[in-house]
PDB file of C-alpha atoms in Angstrom:
ATOM      1  CA  MET A   2      16.382  34.365  -4.156  1.00 73.00           C
ATOM      2  CA  LEU A   3      13.923  32.038  -6.024  1.00 77.00           C
ATOM      3  CA  GLY A   4      17.182  30.002  -6.966  1.00 79.00           C
ATOM      4  CA  VAL A   5      18.755  30.454  -4.167  1.00 81.00           C
ATOM      5  CA  ARG A   6      15.186  28.454  -2.571  1.00 81.00           C
ATOM      6  CA  LEU A   7      15.483  25.834  -5.150  1.00 84.00           C
ATOM      7  CA  LEU A   8      19.302  25.385  -4.505  1.00 84.00           C
ATOM      8  CA  VAL A   9      18.572  24.950  -0.705  1.00 84.00           C
ATOM      9  CA  LEU A  10      16.205  23.032  -0.669  1.00 85.00           C
ATOM     10  CA  SER A  11      17.953  20.423  -3.478  1.00 86.00           C
ATOM     11  CA  VAL A  12      20.725  20.134  -1.396  1.00 85.00           C
ATOM     12  CA  VAL A  13      18.362  20.006   1.838  1.00 84.00           C
ATOM     13  CA  CYS A  14      16.756  16.504   0.046  1.00 85.00           C
ATOM     14  CA  VAL A  15      19.648  14.921  -0.952  1.00 85.00           C
ATOM     15  CA  VAL A  16      21.331  14.805   2.564  1.00 83.00           C
ATOM     16  CA  LEU A  17      18.028  13.541   3.835  1.00 79.00           C
ATOM     17  CA  MET A  18      18.156  10.580   1.260  1.00 81.00           C
ATOM     18  CA  VAL A  19      21.355  10.106   1.721  1.00 81.00           C
ATOM     19  CA  VAL A  20      21.238  10.339   6.054  1.00 78.00           C
ATOM     20  CA  ASP A  21      18.305   7.711   5.444  1.00 75.00           C
ATOM     21  CA  ALA A  22      19.619   5.148   3.089  1.00 76.00           C
ATOM     22  CA  ARG A  23      22.722   4.732   5.109  1.00 76.00           C
ATOM     23  CA  PHE A  24      21.719   4.990   8.919  1.00 75.00           C
ATOM     24  CA  ASP A  25      19.110   4.709  10.515  1.00 74.00           C
ATOM     25  CA  THR A  26      18.809   7.648  12.705  1.00 74.00           C
ATOM     26  CA  LEU A  27      15.647   8.896   9.908  1.00 72.00           C
ATOM     27  CA  LYS A  28      13.482   5.685  10.615  1.00 75.00           C
ATOM     28  CA  PRO A  29      11.242   6.348  13.499  1.00 78.00           C
ATOM     29  CA  VAL A  30      10.907   9.910  11.854  1.00 77.00           C
ATOM     30  CA  ARG A  31       9.769   7.756   9.009  1.00 74.00           C
ATOM     31  CA  SER A  32       7.590   5.603  11.597  1.00 77.00           C
ATOM     32  CA  GLN A  33       5.408   8.720  12.523  1.00 77.00           C
ATOM     33  CA  LEU A  34       5.057  10.248   9.003  1.00 76.00           C
ATOM     34  CA  GLY A  35       3.544   6.303   8.221  1.00 75.00           C
ATOM     35  CA  LEU A  36       0.734   7.125  10.908  1.00 77.00           C
ATOM     36  CA  VAL A  37      -0.138  10.498   9.623  1.00 79.00           C
ATOM     37  CA  LEU A  38       0.402   9.291   6.316  1.00 78.00           C
ATOM     38  CA  THR A  39      -1.620   6.398   6.460  1.00 80.00           C
ATOM     39  CA  PRO A  40      -5.175   8.612   6.345  1.00 82.00           C
ATOM     40  CA  PHE A  41      -4.306  10.261   3.097  1.00 80.00           C
ATOM     41  CA  TYR A  42      -3.799   5.612   1.267  1.00 79.00           C
ATOM     42  CA  TRP A  43      -7.575   5.553   2.769  1.00 83.00           C
ATOM     43  CA  LEU A  44      -8.601   8.906   1.410  1.00 85.00           C
ATOM     44  CA  ALA A  45      -6.832   7.899  -2.145  1.00 84.00           C
ATOM     45  CA  ASP A  46      -8.076   3.884  -2.523  1.00 82.00           C
ATOM     46  CA  LEU A  47     -12.080   5.518  -1.366  1.00 85.00           C
ATOM     47  CA  PRO A  48     -12.850   6.315  -5.286  1.00 85.00           C
ATOM     48  CA  VAL A  49     -12.121   2.832  -5.959  1.00 83.00           C
ATOM     49  CA  ARG A  50     -14.564   1.476  -3.025  1.00 84.00           C
ATOM     50  CA  THR A  51     -17.143   4.065  -4.090  1.00 87.00           C
ATOM     51  CA  TRP A  52     -16.872   3.033  -7.533  1.00 85.00           C
ATOM     52  CA  GLN A  53     -16.873  -0.946  -6.898  1.00 81.00           C
ATOM     53  CA  ARG A  54     -20.231  -0.436  -4.566  1.00 81.00           C
ATOM     54  CA  ALA A  55     -21.877   1.381  -7.249  1.00 80.00           C
ATOM     55  CA  THR A  56     -20.945  -1.523  -9.658  1.00 78.00           C
ATOM     56  CA  GLU A  57     -21.808  -3.940  -7.572  1.00 75.00           C
ATOM     57  CA  GLN A  58     -25.967  -2.356  -6.424  1.00 76.00           C
ATOM     58  CA  LEU A  59     -26.060  -1.348 -10.731  1.00 75.00           C
ATOM     59  CA  SER A  60     -25.278  -5.321 -11.434  1.00 70.00           C
ATOM     60  CA  SER A  61     -28.538  -6.396 -13.323  1.00 69.00           C
ATOM     61  CA  SER A  62     -30.727  -9.556 -11.332  1.00 69.00           C
ATOM     62  CA  THR A  63     -29.901 -12.078 -13.893  1.00 73.00           C
ATOM     63  CA  SER A  64     -25.808 -11.525 -14.189  1.00 80.00           C
ATOM     64  CA  LEU A  65     -26.043 -11.770  -9.747  1.00 80.00           C
ATOM     65  CA  ALA A  66     -28.502 -15.100  -9.739  1.00 80.00           C
ATOM     66  CA  ALA A  67     -25.537 -16.976 -12.862  1.00 82.00           C
ATOM     67  CA  GLU A  68     -23.230 -15.799 -10.620  1.00 84.00           C
ATOM     68  CA  ASN A  69     -24.610 -17.140  -7.102  1.00 85.00           C
ATOM     69  CA  GLU A  70     -25.420 -20.287  -9.199  1.00 83.00           C
ATOM     70  CA  LYS A  71     -21.364 -20.374 -10.307  1.00 85.00           C
ATOM     71  CA  LEU A  72     -20.401 -19.720  -6.972  1.00 87.00           C
ATOM     72  CA  LYS A  73     -22.780 -22.193  -5.253  1.00 83.00           C
ATOM     73  CA  ALA A  74     -21.355 -24.870  -8.139  1.00 79.00           C
ATOM     74  CA  GLU A  75     -16.544 -23.780  -6.833  1.00 82.00           C
ATOM     75  CA  ALA A  76     -17.746 -23.883  -3.694  1.00 82.00           C
ATOM     76  CA  LEU A  77     -19.356 -27.773  -3.686  1.00 71.00           C
ATOM     77  CA  LEU A  78     -15.919 -28.314  -5.855  1.00 74.00           C
ATOM     78  CA  MET A  79     -14.100 -26.444  -3.031  1.00 79.00           C
ATOM     79  CA  GLN A  80     -15.988 -28.272   0.376  1.00 70.00           C
ATOM     80  CA  ARG A  81     -15.142 -31.870  -1.981  1.00 65.00           C
ATOM     81  CA  ARG A  82     -11.803 -30.860  -1.925  1.00 68.00           C
ATOM     82  CA  LEU A  83     -11.594 -30.132   1.942  1.00 67.00           C
ATOM     83  CA  GLN A  84     -13.187 -33.148   2.658  1.00 62.00           C
ATOM     84  CA  LYS A  85      -9.771 -34.987   0.781  1.00 58.00           C
ATOM     85  CA  LEU A  86      -6.958 -32.276   2.427  1.00 70.00           C
ATOM     86  CA  ALA A  87      -9.299 -33.164   5.961  1.00 56.00           C
ATOM     87  CA  MET A  88      -8.772 -36.831   5.713  1.00 57.00           C
ATOM     88  CA  LEU A  89      -4.358 -35.903   4.689  1.00 69.00           C
ATOM     89  CA  THR A  90      -4.077 -34.192   7.153  1.00 69.00           C
ATOM     90  CA  GLU A  91      -5.585 -36.794   9.934  1.00 61.00           C
ATOM     91  CA  GLN A  92      -2.984 -38.645   8.013  1.00 61.00           C
ATOM     92  CA  ASN A  93      -0.678 -36.854   8.595  1.00 72.00           C
ATOM     93  CA  VAL A  94      -1.237 -36.312  11.765  1.00 65.00           C
ATOM     94  CA  ARG A  95      -0.888 -39.853  12.817  1.00 57.00           C
ATOM     95  CA  LEU A  96       2.075 -40.304  11.038  1.00 64.00           C
ATOM     96  CA  ARG A  97       4.198 -37.772  12.293  1.00 62.00           C
ATOM     97  CA  GLU A  98       3.027 -39.131  16.231  1.00 55.00           C
ATOM     98  CA  LEU A  99       4.233 -42.902  15.187  1.00 51.00           C
ATOM     99  CA  LEU A 100       7.338 -41.490  14.040  1.00 53.00           C
ATOM    100  CA  ASN A 101       6.811 -39.357  17.940  1.00 48.00           C
ATOM    101  CA  SER A 102       6.835 -35.917  16.699  1.00 36.00           C
ATOM    102  CA  ALA A 103       5.857 -33.162  16.603  1.00 36.00           C
ATOM    103  CA  ALA A 104       3.134 -31.453  14.079  1.00 39.00           C
ATOM    104  CA  LEU A 105       2.026 -27.950  13.411  1.00 41.00           C
ATOM    105  CA  VAL A 106      -1.011 -29.129  11.886  1.00 35.00           C
ATOM    106  CA  ASP A 107      -2.568 -25.044  11.523  1.00 54.00           C
ATOM    107  CA  ASP A 108      -0.844 -21.449  11.429  1.00 65.00           C
ATOM    108  CA  LYS A 109      -2.818 -18.100  12.542  1.00 78.00           C
ATOM    109  CA  VAL A 110      -3.259 -15.712   9.723  1.00 81.00           C
ATOM    110  CA  ILE A 111      -5.090 -12.409   9.663  1.00 86.00           C
ATOM    111  CA  VAL A 112      -6.324 -10.714   6.476  1.00 86.00           C
ATOM    112  CA  GLY A 113      -4.611  -7.946   5.418  1.00 88.00           C
ATOM    113  CA  GLU A 114      -5.667  -5.411   3.068  1.00 88.00           C
ATOM    114  CA  LEU A 115      -2.867  -3.214   0.080  1.00 92.00           C
ATOM    115  CA  ILE A 116      -3.365   0.137   0.009  1.00 92.00           C
ATOM    116  CA  GLY A 117      -0.263   1.160  -1.593  1.00 92.00           C
ATOM    117  CA  LEU A 118       2.729   0.656  -3.638  1.00 90.00           C
ATOM    118  CA  ASP A 119       6.361   2.205  -3.675  1.00 88.00           C
ATOM    119  CA  PRO A 120       6.760   4.153  -6.046  1.00 85.00           C
ATOM    120  CA  ASN A 121      10.936   3.295  -6.959  1.00 85.00           C
ATOM    121  CA  PRO A 122      10.763   1.242  -9.639  1.00 83.00           C
ATOM    122  CA  PHE A 123      13.858  -0.251  -9.174  1.00 86.00           C
ATOM    123  CA  THR A 124      11.890  -2.003  -6.141  1.00 91.00           C
ATOM    124  CA  HIS A 125       9.093  -3.955  -5.152  1.00 94.00           C
ATOM    125  CA  ARG A 126       7.182  -3.248  -1.794  1.00 94.00           C
ATOM    126  CA  ILE A 127       3.730  -2.600  -0.696  1.00 95.00           C
ATOM    127  CA  LEU A 128       1.788  -1.054   1.852  1.00 95.00           C
ATOM    128  CA  ILE A 129      -1.111  -3.188   3.422  1.00 94.00           C
ATOM    129  CA  ASP A 130      -3.141  -2.165   6.644  1.00 92.00           C
ATOM    130  CA  LYS A 131      -2.114  -3.954   9.530  1.00 93.00           C
ATOM    131  CA  GLY A 132       0.940  -2.667  11.334  1.00 93.00           C
ATOM    132  CA  GLU A 133       2.025  -3.246  14.609  1.00 91.00           C
ATOM    133  CA  ARG A 134      -1.203  -2.849  16.221  1.00 92.00           C
ATOM    134  CA  ASP A 135      -2.083  -5.634  15.166  1.00 91.00           C
ATOM    135  CA  GLY A 136       0.807  -8.367  16.201  1.00 91.00           C
ATOM    136  CA  VAL A 137       3.129  -7.603  12.386  1.00 93.00           C
ATOM    137  CA  PHE A 138       6.746  -8.017  12.602  1.00 93.00           C
ATOM    138  CA  VAL A 139       9.090  -7.768  10.143  1.00 93.00           C
ATOM    139  CA  GLY A 140       9.985 -11.073   8.696  1.00 92.00           C
ATOM    140  CA  GLN A 141       6.560 -12.017   8.680  1.00 93.00           C
ATOM    141  CA  PRO A 142       5.882 -13.842   5.456  1.00 92.00           C
ATOM    142  CA  VAL A 143       3.072 -12.734   3.275  1.00 92.00           C
ATOM    143  CA  LEU A 144       0.932 -14.886   0.834  1.00 88.00           C
ATOM    144  CA  ASP A 145      -2.171 -14.369  -1.213  1.00 86.00           C
ATOM    145  CA  ALA A 146      -4.995 -16.848  -2.018  1.00 81.00           C
ATOM    146  CA  SER A 147      -1.802 -18.600  -4.427  1.00 83.00           C
ATOM    147  CA  GLY A 148       1.462 -18.642  -2.914  1.00 86.00           C
ATOM    148  CA  LEU A 149       3.441 -17.027  -1.100  1.00 91.00           C
ATOM    149  CA  MET A 150       4.361 -13.050  -2.144  1.00 93.00           C
ATOM    150  CA  GLY A 151       7.085 -12.076   0.453  1.00 94.00           C
ATOM    151  CA  GLN A 152       7.832 -10.885   3.629  1.00 95.00           C
ATOM    152  CA  VAL A 153       7.546  -7.364   5.904  1.00 95.00           C
ATOM    153  CA  VAL A 154      10.439  -5.312   6.165  1.00 95.00           C
ATOM    154  CA  GLU A 155       9.171  -2.562   8.044  1.00 93.00           C
ATOM    155  CA  VAL A 156       6.588  -2.233  10.117  1.00 94.00           C
ATOM    156  CA  MET A 157       4.840   0.584  11.296  1.00 93.00           C
ATOM    157  CA  PRO A 158       1.908   1.495  13.950  1.00 92.00           C
ATOM    158  CA  TYR A 159      -1.095   0.670  11.675  1.00 91.00           C
ATOM    159  CA  ALA A 160       0.781  -0.174   8.340  1.00 94.00           C
ATOM    160  CA  SER A 161       3.792  -2.331   7.258  1.00 95.00           C
ATOM    161  CA  ARG A 162       5.909  -2.932   3.747  1.00 95.00           C
ATOM    162  CA  VAL A 163       6.257  -6.369   2.137  1.00 96.00           C
ATOM    163  CA  LEU A 164       9.151  -6.968   0.062  1.00 96.00           C
ATOM    164  CA  LEU A 165       7.916  -9.079  -3.299  1.00 96.00           C
ATOM    165  CA  LEU A 166       9.364 -11.893  -4.338  1.00 95.00           C
ATOM    166  CA  THR A 167      11.092 -10.972  -7.642  1.00 94.00           C
ATOM    167  CA  ASP A 168      12.623  -7.739  -5.772  1.00 95.00           C
ATOM    168  CA  VAL A 169      16.113  -8.471  -6.460  1.00 94.00           C
ATOM    169  CA  THR A 170      17.679  -7.904  -3.184  1.00 94.00           C
ATOM    170  CA  HIS A 171      14.545 -11.047  -2.070  1.00 94.00           C
ATOM    171  CA  SER A 172      15.789 -14.669  -2.298  1.00 94.00           C
ATOM    172  CA  ILE A 173      14.046 -17.462  -0.652  1.00 94.00           C
ATOM    173  CA  PRO A 174      15.105 -21.515  -0.257  1.00 94.00           C
ATOM    174  CA  VAL A 175      12.883 -23.583  -1.575  1.00 95.00           C
ATOM    175  CA  GLN A 176      12.363 -27.409  -3.254  1.00 92.00           C
ATOM    176  CA  VAL A 177      10.827 -29.436  -5.237  1.00 92.00           C
ATOM    177  CA  ASN A 178       7.794 -30.932  -5.271  1.00 89.00           C
ATOM    178  CA  ARG A 179       8.460 -34.138  -7.155  1.00 88.00           C
ATOM    179  CA  ASN A 180      11.766 -34.933  -5.467  1.00 89.00           C
ATOM    180  CA  GLY A 181      12.390 -32.864  -2.651  1.00 88.00           C
ATOM    181  CA  LEU A 182      15.674 -31.424  -4.533  1.00 92.00           C
ATOM    182  CA  ARG A 183      16.048 -27.960  -2.942  1.00 93.00           C
ATOM    183  CA  ALA A 184      17.842 -24.727  -4.253  1.00 94.00           C
ATOM    184  CA  ILE A 185      17.790 -20.879  -3.999  1.00 94.00           C
ATOM    185  CA  ALA A 186      15.121 -18.638  -5.445  1.00 96.00           C
ATOM    186  CA  VAL A 187      16.048 -15.295  -6.389  1.00 96.00           C
ATOM    187  CA  GLY A 188      14.624 -12.081  -8.239  1.00 95.00           C
ATOM    188  CA  THR A 189      15.228 -11.319 -10.572  1.00 93.00           C
ATOM    189  CA  GLY A 190      13.760  -7.231 -10.942  1.00 91.00           C
ATOM    190  CA  SER A 191      10.797  -8.936 -12.835  1.00 90.00           C
ATOM    191  CA  PRO A 192       7.317  -9.818 -11.779  1.00 88.00           C
ATOM    192  CA  ASP A 193       7.339 -12.126 -13.894  1.00 91.00           C
ATOM    193  CA  TYR A 194       9.970 -15.187 -12.888  1.00 92.00           C
ATOM    194  CA  LEU A 195      12.447 -15.605 -10.507  1.00 96.00           C
ATOM    195  CA  GLU A 196      15.560 -17.711 -11.039  1.00 95.00           C
ATOM    196  CA  LEU A 197      17.293 -20.891  -9.963  1.00 94.00           C
ATOM    197  CA  ARG A 198      21.106 -20.239  -8.487  1.00 89.00           C
ATOM    198  CA  HIS A 199      23.466 -23.168  -8.392  1.00 89.00           C
ATOM    199  CA  VAL A 200      21.975 -25.888 -10.111  1.00 91.00           C
ATOM    200  CA  ALA A 201      23.631 -28.238 -11.889  1.00 90.00           C
ATOM    201  CA  GLU A 202      23.453 -29.703 -15.294  1.00 87.00           C
ATOM    202  CA  THR A 203      22.422 -33.774 -13.666  1.00 87.00           C
ATOM    203  CA  ALA A 204      19.643 -32.247 -11.608  1.00 90.00           C
ATOM    204  CA  ASP A 205      16.327 -33.391 -11.833  1.00 91.00           C
ATOM    205  CA  ILE A 206      14.191 -30.565 -12.573  1.00 93.00           C
ATOM    206  CA  LYS A 207      11.904 -29.969 -15.638  1.00 92.00           C
ATOM    207  CA  GLU A 208       9.342 -27.480 -16.842  1.00 93.00           C
ATOM    208  CA  GLY A 209       6.644 -27.888 -14.899  1.00 92.00           C
ATOM    209  CA  ASP A 210       8.396 -28.793 -11.581  1.00 93.00           C
ATOM    210  CA  LEU A 211       6.635 -26.929  -8.274  1.00 93.00           C
ATOM    211  CA  LEU A 212       8.566 -25.097  -5.984  1.00 93.00           C
ATOM    212  CA  VAL A 213       7.194 -24.757  -2.697  1.00 91.00           C
ATOM    213  CA  SER A 214       9.571 -23.562   0.280  1.00 90.00           C
ATOM    214  CA  SER A 215      11.844 -25.306   2.225  1.00 89.00           C
ATOM    215  CA  GLY A 216      12.120 -24.175   5.826  1.00 86.00           C
ATOM    216  CA  LEU A 217      15.100 -24.113   5.952  1.00 88.00           C
ATOM    217  CA  GLY A 218      16.510 -20.627   7.296  1.00 82.00           C
ATOM    218  CA  GLN A 219      13.734 -20.383   9.638  1.00 82.00           C
ATOM    219  CA  ARG A 220      11.776 -17.406   7.827  1.00 86.00           C
ATOM    220  CA  PHE A 221       9.836 -18.799   5.660  1.00 88.00           C
ATOM    221  CA  PRO A 222       7.287 -21.870   6.429  1.00 84.00           C
ATOM    222  CA  SER A 223       7.933 -24.748   4.571  1.00 84.00           C
ATOM    223  CA  GLY A 224       4.729 -26.024   1.850  1.00 84.00           C
ATOM    224  CA  TYR A 225       4.024 -23.421   0.731  1.00 86.00           C
ATOM    225  CA  PRO A 226       3.592 -22.427  -3.188  1.00 89.00           C
ATOM    226  CA  VAL A 227       6.410 -19.846  -4.399  1.00 93.00           C
ATOM    227  CA  ALA A 228       6.206 -20.838  -8.543  1.00 95.00           C
ATOM    228  CA  GLN A 229       6.351 -23.144 -11.245  1.00 95.00           C
ATOM    229  CA  VAL A 230       8.976 -23.499 -13.057  1.00 96.00           C
ATOM    230  CA  THR A 231       8.179 -22.309 -16.806  1.00 95.00           C
ATOM    231  CA  GLU A 232      12.394 -22.761 -18.435  1.00 93.00           C
ATOM    232  CA  VAL A 233      15.783 -25.493 -17.870  1.00 93.00           C
ATOM    233  CA  VAL A 234      18.801 -24.342 -19.994  1.00 91.00           C
ATOM    234  CA  ARG A 235      21.206 -27.229 -20.469  1.00 87.00           C
ATOM    235  CA  GLY A 236      25.281 -27.030 -22.449  1.00 79.00           C
ATOM    236  CA  SER A 237      24.822 -23.273 -22.230  1.00 70.00           C
ATOM    237  CA  GLY A 238      28.634 -22.643 -21.335  1.00 75.00           C
ATOM    238  CA  GLN A 239      27.626 -21.030 -17.585  1.00 79.00           C
ATOM    239  CA  PRO A 240      29.039 -23.455 -14.860  1.00 83.00           C
ATOM    240  CA  PHE A 241      25.030 -24.037 -14.184  1.00 88.00           C
ATOM    241  CA  SER A 242      21.838 -25.055 -15.234  1.00 90.00           C
ATOM    242  CA  ILE A 243      19.497 -21.701 -16.145  1.00 91.00           C
ATOM    243  CA  VAL A 244      16.225 -22.393 -14.152  1.00 94.00           C
ATOM    244  CA  ARG A 245      13.118 -20.078 -14.347  1.00 95.00           C
ATOM    245  CA  ALA A 246      10.380 -19.886 -12.524  1.00 96.00           C
ATOM    246  CA  THR A 247       7.119 -18.354 -12.532  1.00 96.00           C
ATOM    247  CA  PRO A 248       5.379 -16.826  -9.076  1.00 95.00           C
ATOM    248  CA  THR A 249       2.198 -18.781  -7.857  1.00 92.00           C
ATOM    249  CA  ALA A 250       0.998 -15.670  -6.723  1.00 90.00           C
ATOM    250  CA  MET A 251      -1.002 -13.342  -8.078  1.00 89.00           C
ATOM    251  CA  LEU A 252       1.427 -10.660  -7.124  1.00 90.00           C
ATOM    252  CA  ASN A 253       0.328  -7.531  -9.747  1.00 88.00           C
ATOM    253  CA  ARG A 254      -3.431  -8.243  -9.015  1.00 86.00           C
ATOM    254  CA  SER A 255      -3.960  -9.548  -5.495  1.00 85.00           C
ATOM    255  CA  ARG A 256      -5.503  -6.957  -3.119  1.00 85.00           C
ATOM    256  CA  TYR A 257      -6.283  -9.684  -0.019  1.00 86.00           C
ATOM    257  CA  LEU A 258      -3.871 -10.828   1.960  1.00 88.00           C
ATOM    258  CA  LEU A 259      -2.733 -13.237   4.703  1.00 87.00           C
ATOM    259  CA  LEU A 260      -0.116 -12.589   7.004  1.00 90.00           C
ATOM    260  CA  VAL A 261       1.166 -16.361   8.650  1.00 86.00           C
ATOM    261  CA  PHE A 262       2.405 -16.383  12.807  1.00 84.00           C
ATOM    262  CA  SER A 263       3.645 -19.829  12.671  1.00 70.00           C
ATOM    263  CA  ASP A 264       6.288 -21.770  14.732  1.00 56.00           C
ATOM    264  CA  SER A 265       9.379 -21.854  12.340  1.00 49.00           C
ATOM    265  CA  ARG A 266      11.009 -24.227  14.283  1.00 47.00           C
ATOM    266  CA  THR A 267      11.572 -27.923  12.330  1.00 45.00           C
ATOM    267  CA  PRO A 268      10.128 -30.952  14.093  1.00 46.00           C
ATOM    268  CA  GLU A 269      14.008 -32.077  15.643  1.00 55.00           C
ATOM    269  CA  GLN A 270      14.538 -28.469  16.667  1.00 56.00           C
ATOM    270  CA  ARG A 271      11.245 -28.285  18.894  1.00 50.00           C
ATOM    271  CA  ALA A 272      11.870 -31.239  19.596  1.00 58.00           C
ATOM    272  CA  THR A 273      15.287 -30.573  21.064  1.00 67.00           C
ATOM    273  CA  ASP A 274      13.516 -27.058  22.861  1.00 62.00           C
ATOM    274  CA  ALA A 275      10.975 -30.046  24.469  1.00 59.00           C
ATOM    275  CA  ALA A 276      14.185 -32.276  26.268  1.00 69.00           C
ATOM    276  CA  GLU A 277      15.695 -29.360  27.314  1.00 72.00           C
ATOM    277  CA  ALA A 278      13.034 -27.585  28.321  1.00 64.00           C
ATOM    278  CA  GLN A 279      12.530 -30.463  31.095  1.00 68.00           C
ATOM    279  CA  VAL A 280      16.163 -30.654  31.757  1.00 73.00           C
ATOM    280  CA  THR A 281      15.894 -28.266  33.179  1.00 70.00           C
ATOM    281  CA  ALA A 282      12.398 -27.941  34.673  1.00 65.00           C
ATOM    282  CA  ASP A 283      12.916 -32.077  36.251  1.00 71.00           C
ATOM    283  CA  ARG A 284      16.888 -29.718  37.469  1.00 72.00           C
ATOM    284  CA  GLU A 285      14.934 -27.106  38.949  1.00 63.00           C
ATOM    285  CA  ALA A 286      12.264 -29.147  40.582  1.00 64.00           C
ATOM    286  CA  ALA A 287      15.633 -31.538  42.319  1.00 68.00           C
ATOM    287  CA  GLU A 288      17.073 -27.921  43.400  1.00 63.00           C
ATOM    288  CA  VAL A 289      13.251 -26.882  45.382  1.00 52.00           C
ATOM    289  CA  GLN A 290      13.460 -30.196  47.558  1.00 53.00           C
ATOM    290  CA  PRO A 291      14.753 -30.587  50.600  1.00 51.00           C
ATOM    291  CA  ALA A 292      18.199 -33.539  51.102  1.00 48.00           C
ATOM    292  CA  PRO A 293      17.634 -35.812  53.718  1.00 50.00           C
ATOM    293  CA  ALA A 294      18.966 -34.943  57.245  1.00 49.00           C
ATOM    294  CA  GLU A 295      22.140 -36.930  57.852  1.00 49.00           C
ATOM    295  CA  PRO A 296      22.199 -39.107  61.105  1.00 50.00           C
ATOM    296  CA  ALA A 297      25.001 -36.587  63.901  1.00 48.00           C
ATOM    297  CA  ALA A 298      28.046 -38.450  64.543  1.00 47.00           C
ATOM    298  CA  GLU A 299      28.797 -39.834  67.856  1.00 49.00           C
ATOM    299  CA  PRO A 300      31.009 -37.835  69.043  1.00 48.00           C
ATOM    300  CA  GLN A 301      34.824 -39.158  69.724  1.00 51.00           C
ATOM    301  CA  ALA A 302      37.533 -39.561  72.332  1.00 47.00           C
ATOM    302  CA  PRO A 303      39.906 -37.551  72.097  1.00 48.00           C
ATOM    303  CA  ALA A 304      43.358 -38.948  70.991  1.00 46.00           C
ATOM    304  CA  ALA A 305      46.345 -40.370  73.551  1.00 45.00           C
ATOM    305  CA  GLU A 306      49.280 -38.265  73.654  1.00 45.00           C
ATOM    306  CA  PRO A 307      52.474 -40.097  72.851  1.00 44.00           C
ATOM    307  CA  GLU A 308      54.618 -40.950  75.339  1.00 43.00           C
ATOM    308  CA  SER A 309      58.078 -38.978  75.373  1.00 41.00           C
ATOM    309  CA  THR A 310      61.002 -41.531  74.231  1.00 40.00           C
ATOM    310  CA  GLU A 311      63.827 -38.966  75.060  1.00 41.00           C
ATOM    311  CA  GLN A 312      66.441 -40.615  77.600  1.00 41.00           C
ATOM    312  CA  GLN A 313      68.544 -38.184  80.027  1.00 40.00           C
ATOM    313  CA  PRO A 314      71.724 -37.811  79.540  1.00 35.00           C
TER     314      PRO A 314
END
């Protein structure tokens, strides 16, 4: 009897997995289950937080003072870099104004925290503590302090799943920061590197080049670090060069993440949309204004009937 129950439960599990993989029927159920399981993720993470707080409280005053001095020095260095970045940002704004194009100076972000990992070894996904109630949406870019990490692929009320750049199903348009060369970086299933597809053997790319998001595809904002080229193999018998790059984001170590809210349109698209909106507004304003009244026409006398020219026989 116990074996029959096990067989029935196994068949039910297989059917549910097939339905979940092929259809969207169980998506609302999975969303509600995510809402129910979110407190369990918090409870599972509670011992780690408790241990970290206890370790911080037991730290000696000498180590804390040394760390404080070190952080002060790093803060001064970061303030100096921020001053340079502020100056460069202002110069960029002035140049864009000269070019008559709108500039998105800063992106709105919210801070999220890692609360879980996907147990499937063949996918690279993580769970964060921000969901639909926080304005998170599917396709939203996610990054850490070092670069882009991936994008949101599933949103629940209080949590979301993020697909990392290194997943085999993920790809992102990038460009070489040194010369603007465009390419597509795809995940390899390994957390250590990405691969660039369809790079010609004569392309100007070399080890050490920084790859940044190009903004093509209107999914990721442009200019964020993605990876650094670590290997370029030419003349390997393949039609294209083999290019591998290491992600700049700390995919296996970052705990606090940033979710980016930005306008992914290019300056040209924003200018075009603004022009179309202005034309529409002008047209609506013209329809609202009454047309000028035309002067009344003077009454005309009726035309005289022509005399009959028939002759009597």
